[in-house]
């Protein structure tokens, strides 16, 4: 095969594999109101494993707040915790999924840890009791966080039947079945209770 042809074939195949897959979208509500910062994700798919991302995810500490407030990651992901404030932070988690305590660290330093078990992880700071955030460790790369209107969108999902679950810090979790095909987007709305 000529090199040029090989390159064109490679580009075509890459494009097709990226373009393949369906989309799941919808709205999450609680007691009739839009719910932001809810994580919608496809649960573990039997017989399928996903390699952890090579790039770390980031949970920043800025203006005495965790940014973002909710961070979903695939199991095995490394999360970096930079301190972007001039004050010192002391981030820890009391959660069973991943108990840790970074100790006190100052501006410019970055702590990092691998989230190797699925489940929600609550983040707190010893210095600032008002600081709170969550890392939600899931078993597929198919996840999204709802925006201020409660909307979410999960793209590039291979055709199939899945269990789609929504997690929120104070609402009860819920699971629905979803059928994904590549020709039509699947719409799955959730109505949660506190
Ligand atoms: Cu702090």
Short mmCIF file of C-alpha atoms and ligand atoms in Angstrom, two decimals:
data_model
loop_
_atom_site.label_atom_id
_atom_site.label_comp_id
_atom_site.label_asym_id
_atom_site.label_seq_id
_atom_site.Cartn_x
_atom_site.Cartn_y
_atom_site.Cartn_z
CA UNK A 1 0.00 0.00 0.00
CA UNK A 2 1.23 3.45 -0.85
CA UNK A 3 2.01 5.64 2.14
CA UNK A 4 -0.45 8.37 1.04
CA UNK A 5 -3.23 5.82 0.78
CA UNK A 6 -2.38 4.43 4.19
CA UNK A 7 -2.55 7.90 5.71
CA UNK A 8 -5.91 8.62 4.09
CA UNK A 9 -7.26 5.26 5.28
CA UNK A 10 -6.01 5.95 8.79
CA UNK A 11 -7.71 9.36 8.86
CA UNK A 12 -10.96 7.86 7.55
CA UNK A 13 -10.94 5.06 10.11
CA UNK A 14 -10.12 7.47 12.94
CA UNK A 15 -12.88 9.82 11.84
CA UNK A 16 -15.40 6.98 11.62
CA UNK A 17 -14.53 5.57 15.02
CA UNK A 18 -14.90 9.02 16.60
CA UNK A 19 -18.11 9.72 14.73
CA UNK A 20 -19.68 6.41 15.72
CA UNK A 21 -21.92 6.14 18.71
CA UNK A 22 -25.17 7.55 19.89
CA UNK A 23 -26.09 10.26 22.30
CA UNK A 24 -28.04 10.20 25.55
CA UNK A 25 -29.53 13.44 26.79
CA UNK A 26 -32.19 14.64 29.14
CA UNK A 27 -33.11 16.68 32.17
CA UNK A 28 -32.81 15.90 35.86
CA UNK A 29 -35.37 17.41 38.21
CA UNK A 30 -36.00 17.19 41.92
CA UNK A 31 -39.47 18.00 43.24
CA UNK A 32 -40.20 19.57 39.84
CA UNK A 33 -37.17 21.89 39.82
CA UNK A 34 -34.08 21.64 37.61
CA UNK A 35 -31.20 20.00 39.43
CA UNK A 36 -27.62 21.06 38.67
CA UNK A 37 -24.44 19.19 39.65
CA UNK A 38 -26.05 15.78 39.25
CA UNK A 39 -23.86 13.09 37.69
CA UNK A 40 -25.56 10.92 35.06
CA UNK A 41 -23.53 7.86 34.08
CA UNK A 42 -23.70 4.44 32.47
CA UNK A 43 -23.09 1.71 35.00
CA UNK A 44 -20.49 -1.04 34.63
CA UNK A 45 -20.86 -2.87 31.29
CA UNK A 46 -20.32 -6.61 31.72
CA UNK A 47 -17.27 -7.86 29.84
CA UNK A 48 -15.98 -4.38 29.12
CA UNK A 49 -13.08 -2.59 30.79
CA UNK A 50 -11.75 0.85 30.01
CA UNK A 51 -8.18 2.00 30.42
CA UNK A 52 -7.67 4.94 32.74
CA UNK A 53 -7.14 8.30 31.06
CA UNK A 54 -3.50 9.30 30.58
CA UNK A 55 -4.26 12.90 31.57
CA UNK A 56 -5.11 13.71 35.19
CA UNK A 57 -8.43 15.35 36.06
CA UNK A 58 -8.30 18.57 38.08
CA UNK A 59 -10.01 19.58 41.31
CA UNK A 60 -8.85 23.14 41.93
CA UNK A 61 -8.98 25.12 45.15
CA UNK A 62 -9.72 28.71 44.25
CA UNK A 63 -11.30 31.56 46.27
CA UNK A 64 -11.86 29.14 49.16
CA UNK A 65 -13.98 26.90 46.92
CA UNK A 66 -13.44 23.58 45.20
CA UNK A 67 -13.69 23.96 41.41
CA UNK A 68 -15.66 22.15 40.07
CA UNK A 69 -18.12 21.32 42.83
CA UNK A 70 -18.77 17.87 41.35
CA UNK A 71 -16.22 15.94 39.29
CA UNK A 72 -17.06 12.56 37.73
CA UNK A 73 -14.06 10.40 36.76
CA UNK A 74 -13.47 6.95 35.33
CA UNK A 75 -12.09 4.46 37.86
CA UNK A 76 -8.27 4.57 37.83
CA UNK A 77 -8.12 8.31 37.08
CA UNK A 78 -5.48 10.44 38.78
CA UNK A 79 -6.88 13.69 40.13
CA UNK A 80 -4.63 16.67 40.77
CA UNK A 81 -5.49 19.07 43.58
CA UNK A 82 -3.64 22.35 42.92
CA UNK A 83 -3.87 25.12 45.48
CA UNK A 84 -4.61 28.31 43.52
CA UNK A 85 -5.26 30.41 46.64
CA UNK A 86 -2.75 32.41 48.66
CA UNK A 87 -4.05 30.75 51.80
CA UNK A 88 -3.18 27.20 52.82
CA UNK A 89 -5.56 24.28 52.34
CA UNK A 90 -5.73 20.87 53.94
CA UNK A 91 -7.93 18.65 51.80
CA UNK A 92 -9.10 15.28 53.03
CA UNK A 93 -11.86 12.72 52.52
CA UNK A 94 -13.61 10.67 55.17
CA UNK A 95 -15.37 8.55 52.48
CA UNK A 96 -15.05 4.77 52.43
CA UNK A 97 -14.51 4.81 48.65
CA UNK A 98 -11.22 6.70 49.11
CA UNK A 99 -10.09 7.85 52.53
CA UNK A 100 -7.16 10.26 52.40
CA UNK A 101 -5.62 13.30 54.05
CA UNK A 102 -3.17 15.50 52.15
CA UNK A 103 -2.18 17.52 55.20
CA UNK A 104 -1.65 21.27 54.95
CA UNK A 105 -0.19 22.66 51.73
CA UNK A 106 0.42 26.14 50.41
CA UNK A 107 -0.09 28.03 47.15
CA UNK A 108 1.53 26.55 44.09
CA UNK A 109 1.72 23.02 45.42
CA UNK A 110 -0.22 20.22 43.77
CA UNK A 111 -1.37 17.12 45.61
CA UNK A 112 -2.58 14.16 43.60
CA UNK A 113 -4.20 10.80 44.14
CA UNK A 114 -5.58 7.90 42.07
CA UNK A 115 -9.26 7.05 42.50
CA UNK A 116 -9.15 3.28 42.12
CA UNK A 117 -12.58 2.26 43.45
CA UNK A 118 -16.05 3.23 42.20
CA UNK A 119 -18.33 5.36 44.35
CA UNK A 120 -18.81 8.92 45.57
CA UNK A 121 -15.97 10.60 47.46
CA UNK A 122 -16.72 13.59 49.65
CA UNK A 123 -14.01 16.28 49.81
CA UNK A 124 -13.49 18.57 52.79
CA UNK A 125 -10.81 20.95 54.06
CA UNK A 126 -9.51 21.01 57.67
CA UNK A 127 -8.78 24.75 57.42
CA UNK A 128 -12.08 25.84 55.80
CA UNK A 129 -15.12 23.94 57.11
CA UNK A 130 -17.37 25.63 54.51
CA UNK A 131 -15.46 23.98 51.64
CA UNK A 132 -17.13 20.90 50.19
CA UNK A 133 -17.06 19.01 46.89
CA UNK A 134 -17.49 15.53 45.45
CA UNK A 135 -15.60 13.23 43.14
CA UNK A 136 -17.85 10.54 41.69
CA UNK A 137 -15.85 7.53 40.50
CA UNK A 138 -17.68 5.51 37.84
CA UNK A 139 -16.88 2.38 35.81
CA UNK A 140 -17.42 3.66 32.26
CA UNK A 141 -16.27 6.79 30.42
CA UNK A 142 -19.91 7.60 29.62
CA UNK A 143 -20.90 10.29 32.11
CA UNK A 144 -21.98 13.93 32.32
CA UNK A 145 -22.86 16.56 34.91
CA UNK A 146 -26.13 18.48 34.71
CA UNK A 147 -25.93 22.23 34.11
CA UNK A 148 -27.98 24.95 35.84
CA UNK A 149 -31.04 23.93 33.78
CA UNK A 150 -30.69 20.30 34.86
CA UNK A 151 -29.63 19.26 31.33
CA UNK A 152 -27.00 16.70 30.49
CA UNK A 153 -25.62 15.09 27.34
CA UNK A 154 -23.47 11.97 27.00
CA UNK A 155 -21.91 11.60 23.53
CA UNK A 156 -20.20 8.79 21.58
CA UNK A 157 -22.02 5.96 23.34
CA UNK A 158 -21.76 2.66 21.42
CA UNK A 159 -25.12 1.11 20.48
CA UNK A 160 -26.47 -1.12 23.23
CA UNK A 161 -28.67 -1.52 26.27
CA UNK A 162 -27.40 0.09 29.46
CA UNK A 163 -28.26 0.98 33.02
CA UNK A 164 -28.18 4.76 33.36
CA UNK A 165 -27.87 6.10 36.90
CA UNK A 166 -28.07 9.57 38.35
CA UNK A 167 -26.22 10.60 41.51
CA UNK A 168 -26.63 13.84 43.45
CA UNK A 169 -25.21 14.88 46.80
CA UNK A 170 -28.57 15.21 48.55
CA UNK A 171 -31.16 13.56 46.26
CA UNK A 172 -31.90 9.83 46.16
CA UNK A 173 -30.12 8.06 43.26
CA UNK A 174 -32.20 6.55 40.47
CA UNK A 175 -31.50 4.09 37.65
CA UNK A 176 -33.24 3.62 34.29
CA UNK A 177 -32.69 1.35 31.32
CA UNK A 178 -31.61 3.04 28.11
CA UNK A 179 -31.41 1.75 24.54
CA UNK A 180 -28.80 3.52 22.48
CA UNK A 181 -28.61 3.31 18.72
CA UNK A 182 -26.48 5.37 16.43
CA UNK A 183 -29.28 6.82 14.32
CA UNK A 184 -31.40 8.48 16.96
CA UNK A 185 -30.57 10.23 20.23
CA UNK A 186 -31.96 8.66 23.37
CA UNK A 187 -33.76 10.98 25.77
CA UNK A 188 -33.82 9.96 29.42
CA UNK A 189 -35.30 12.33 31.98
CA UNK A 190 -35.06 11.78 35.72
CA UNK A 191 -37.38 12.92 38.44
CA UNK A 192 -35.71 12.59 41.83
CA UNK A 193 -36.78 12.89 45.42
CA UNK A 194 -34.86 14.33 48.33
CU1 LIG B 1 -9.18 25.05 52.57
#
